Amino acid sequence: MTDFIALLPWLTLTLGSLTLTLVVAFYRQHRLALVATMIPLLLCLMMIPIAAGVTPHQLPPLLIIDQYALFYTGLILVAALAVALLAYSYLQGLEDQPEEFYMLLLLATLGATILAASNHFISLFLGLEILSVSLFALLAYPRHLRPSLEAGVKYLILSGASSAVLLFGIALIYAELGTLEFGRLSALLNHGEISSNVFFLAGLAFIIGGLSFKLSWVPFHLWTPDVYQGAPAPVIAFLTTVSKGAVFALLLRFFIQVEGGNHPPLTVMFSLIALFSILVGNLLALLQNNIKRILAYSSIAHLGYLLVALVASGSLGVEAITFYWVVYFVTNLGAFGVVTVLSSPAQEKQNLEDYQGLFWRRPVLAGMFTFTLLSLAGIPLTAGFIGKFYIFTASVEAALWPLLLTLIIGSTLGLFYYLRIIIALYRLPTAEIERVYPSTLPLTGSLALALLALLLVWWGVYPGPLMQFIQTVAMTLL
Amino acid sequence: MILIWLLVILIVGGVGAWYAERRHPLWPRIIALLALGINFLLVATLWLSQGSPFAIAGQGAWLVELDWPWIAHFGIRFHLALDGLSLLLVLLGCFLGLMAVVASWTEIQYRVGFFHFNLLWVLTGVLGVFMALDLFLFFFFWEVMLVPMYFLIAIWGHERRLPAAFKFFIFTHSSGLMLLVAILVLVWTHYQHTGVLTFNYFDLLGASLDPNTAFWIALGFFIAFAVKLPAVPLHPWLPDAHTQASTGGSVILAGVLLKTGAYGLLRFVVPLFPATAFDYSPVIMLLGVIGILYGAVLAFAQQDVKRLIAYSSISHMGFVLLGVFAWNPVALQGAVMQMLAHGISVAALFMVAGALQERLHTRDMGRMGGLWSKAPRLAAISLFFAVAALGLPGLANFMGEFLVLLGAYQVNIAFTAAAALGLILSVVYALIMVQKTLHGEAEEQRRFADFSTGDMVAMGAMILILFWLGLYPQPVFDMAHPALEGLQQWVMEPSRQN
């Protein structure tokens, strides 16, 4: 019975996606599909407090349902809701059936939530594949359009390769330690059951390599800008937040379970990845003129920032990561949300010129975009500032001076391209671009954006309660 | 409560001004005037309502205080307070805010609401900086003022405004990050020693640091403030930003924003790290002297009026740096006086330069000249402020520079002598400016409007203040005295121990 209660969110989501499939099979109607997506997501959100009543609960051996897992699940669900709302108006411009999009969205969400709760290599792999396979289809959803098809195929191939690498790593660890459970790994390691570190560390390296593809850390980042550029904007909003967030949540749990801080080669590797991700991401973003590519590189840099907090480890590090993820979700959904609201499948607004003078035509939308960009840059009054403060604090506590210096350099470089977008928004527009925009903004999209902007300001000015909450969540992991 | 009102009025006023633009472009200006005027009156009343003004000694110098919990998790509190020093600077901020609104009355023609929104929000950040006694809160306001200032330069500036705005933001923000790291290291070191996690100014004042850590933390603080001040090797953002900003923006930037750097040095760097500050004071005073001479020499070489004024700012703020690190009562009073005097006089000069540009559409002094005959009011006022800037006795700038030199003389005679050379150089550049703009024959015949009554009221107020500060500065000394004495007490005690 406890098993059942603990699994309620996952069951709801599974049932929801099945129902949606049936609904779509019998009666195709776009609005109905949206409603049939929202209901399970909302229901599932409501199940989280119920499931929280029985935490921590282990479902041996695959899943562990604790506050940490539920927290990330909640985050993922909210992001999925926002993406669904944003996608609704976007998909109306599609010359094809839009309903299956929501089905894939629900399935990908399910995969992501499994990742957040998984405590075993099998559930890791299952969750990851459910997520990735749905993502291939989502990325290529406007299948008549070459760019998105290309993005889908690119992601498919690289994702497949990374899965293979990941599996190899898992195999090496299994060969050495004979278990697939995260929890038992550290026990085995501590009892000296290990004959040599080499297999274990090589396995770890492969696993981290495989996951790094999904997180687009340098040097596994090459696919990122191309896929971001080609794919539909709402899907990218989903990929950059939900997919990366879930994989990172899993990685964090894994890192803490195997006591990663005690393996110097691991911390050195992470430090190097962080350093290069921050520098490469920010430097390459400087050269771009395409907003989606800029945001792609900026997401590489942001995952670098997060990795710094992971290296810092400790309770403050975990808190910093969790807080930063909340901020990252909100800011990225906001930024890609603006792109989505202005775009349609046939006409993705992604060149810097498309945004020239947006402020003079759509002050509110441009204001929100400015806010999300300032939050990405970590300027006060936005939640991004508090997130950056958290990461700085964690790295000061852990005395990671070289990484701190990299953070400072990275944030400064970041300013260049965020400010470039912002200033484009406020430039006086030229007459020709005037007519290209739709005359009214879609209701669902604006609603989602307004909520996101509100959260950004709220958490930027009064982050206390959220911090307290995150502290309790982080406690459960340690 | 008055402290939170000061901020709320500006924040709400800013939003109101933005919104009110829809009605009529005049509304934002009126709202901005009202908000700043109310603030000014509030602070002035607070000042005048003190029974025996500023006779209070030591740490009792705080006139009003407000301490709310904010982010409990990190021991961060919403802690604001005013003492004589902050009060003077807040008054200066509100006053120059009013001047900036007047200066942009005719100059800003598009997006008037958004302009005033940014103006009021910059001032919110500035007032917050002057009042914050929690280091996180201080940093928060420190960064808050950057974005609106960036917009003020980037949207309403002159022809090369974008690079200038970029430069401003990059310099100030990256140095701000160093400040953040320095604050965090300070807080964490204190936490490791005492087990108390706090960002409170008073708690951290007593933090015991080993000299090596103290040096690095102090360096972080110093760089952030020296960029804002600006001290010489860190100044390259300033001439561009000042030149390219609109008049209102320049007034705020030069008059108020630079003072936050000086204030930070006074309030934080020396009191928090007395031993380090003492060890390095010769180096820093040397930087101050270099700034004085360098700024003056480069000011002399400029063709662009606003650039000339910008470089003269560097020179004048060098005196502040010199005075702060001489750290004796006379020099400190001089530094405070210099901050006020420079705030008023440079703001006025930028307003004059803005008026010239509005009328002539050029800032090139080579194309000016002959203003005496055409616009006698404008010319007379320009002459007055140029003379004030060069430090004519009887005016505020003289008082400030004189006291700084007097104080610095007790510490280092060679530096004082070199700094005094700056006074001569300032005469050269100020007179060159007067010569080129006002005298001689006009290059071409132009229609030329003289200052309006509104302009004259604003200018007249500034002239009066400069006279007042120059002839009877005692009230300012009385007001700043307890605050400065309090700061010095903090420094004396721990530095003896080290």
Short mmCIF file of C-alpha atoms in Angstrom, two decimals, chain B residues 222 270 274-291 318 321-327 408 411-416:
data_model
loop_
_atom_site.label_atom_id
_atom_site.label_comp_id
_atom_site.label_asym_id
_atom_site.label_seq_id
_atom_site.Cartn_x
_atom_site.Cartn_y
_atom_site.Cartn_z
CA PHE B 222 39.10 48.13 -2.95
CA VAL B 270 39.26 51.24 6.01
CA PRO B 274 42.36 48.94 9.22
CA ALA B 275 45.72 47.24 9.38
CA THR B 276 45.81 46.44 5.67
CA ALA B 277 44.54 49.86 4.75
CA PHE B 278 47.25 51.41 6.89
CA ASP B 279 49.98 49.26 5.35
CA TYR B 280 48.95 50.05 1.82
CA SER B 281 47.88 53.65 2.32
CA PRO B 282 51.07 55.06 0.73
CA VAL B 283 50.40 53.05 -2.43
CA ILE B 284 46.79 54.11 -2.56
CA MET B 285 47.57 57.72 -1.83
CA LEU B 286 50.06 57.57 -4.67
CA LEU B 287 47.26 56.31 -6.91
CA GLY B 288 45.20 59.26 -5.74
CA VAL B 289 47.95 61.69 -6.62
CA ILE B 290 48.48 60.06 -10.00
CA GLY B 291 44.76 60.34 -10.60
CA GLY B 318 41.74 61.66 -6.78
CA LEU B 321 41.03 58.98 -2.51
CA LEU B 322 43.94 60.92 -1.07
CA GLY B 323 41.81 62.27 1.74
CA VAL B 324 40.24 58.96 2.69
CA PHE B 325 43.55 57.14 2.95
CA ALA B 326 45.26 59.96 4.80
CA TRP B 327 42.65 59.03 7.42
CA ALA B 408 47.43 64.70 3.77
CA VAL B 411 50.86 62.03 6.57
CA ASN B 412 53.01 62.48 3.52
CA ILE B 413 54.51 65.75 2.46
CA ALA B 414 55.76 64.67 -0.95
CA PHE B 415 52.37 63.41 -2.08
CA THR B 416 50.72 66.56 -0.81
#
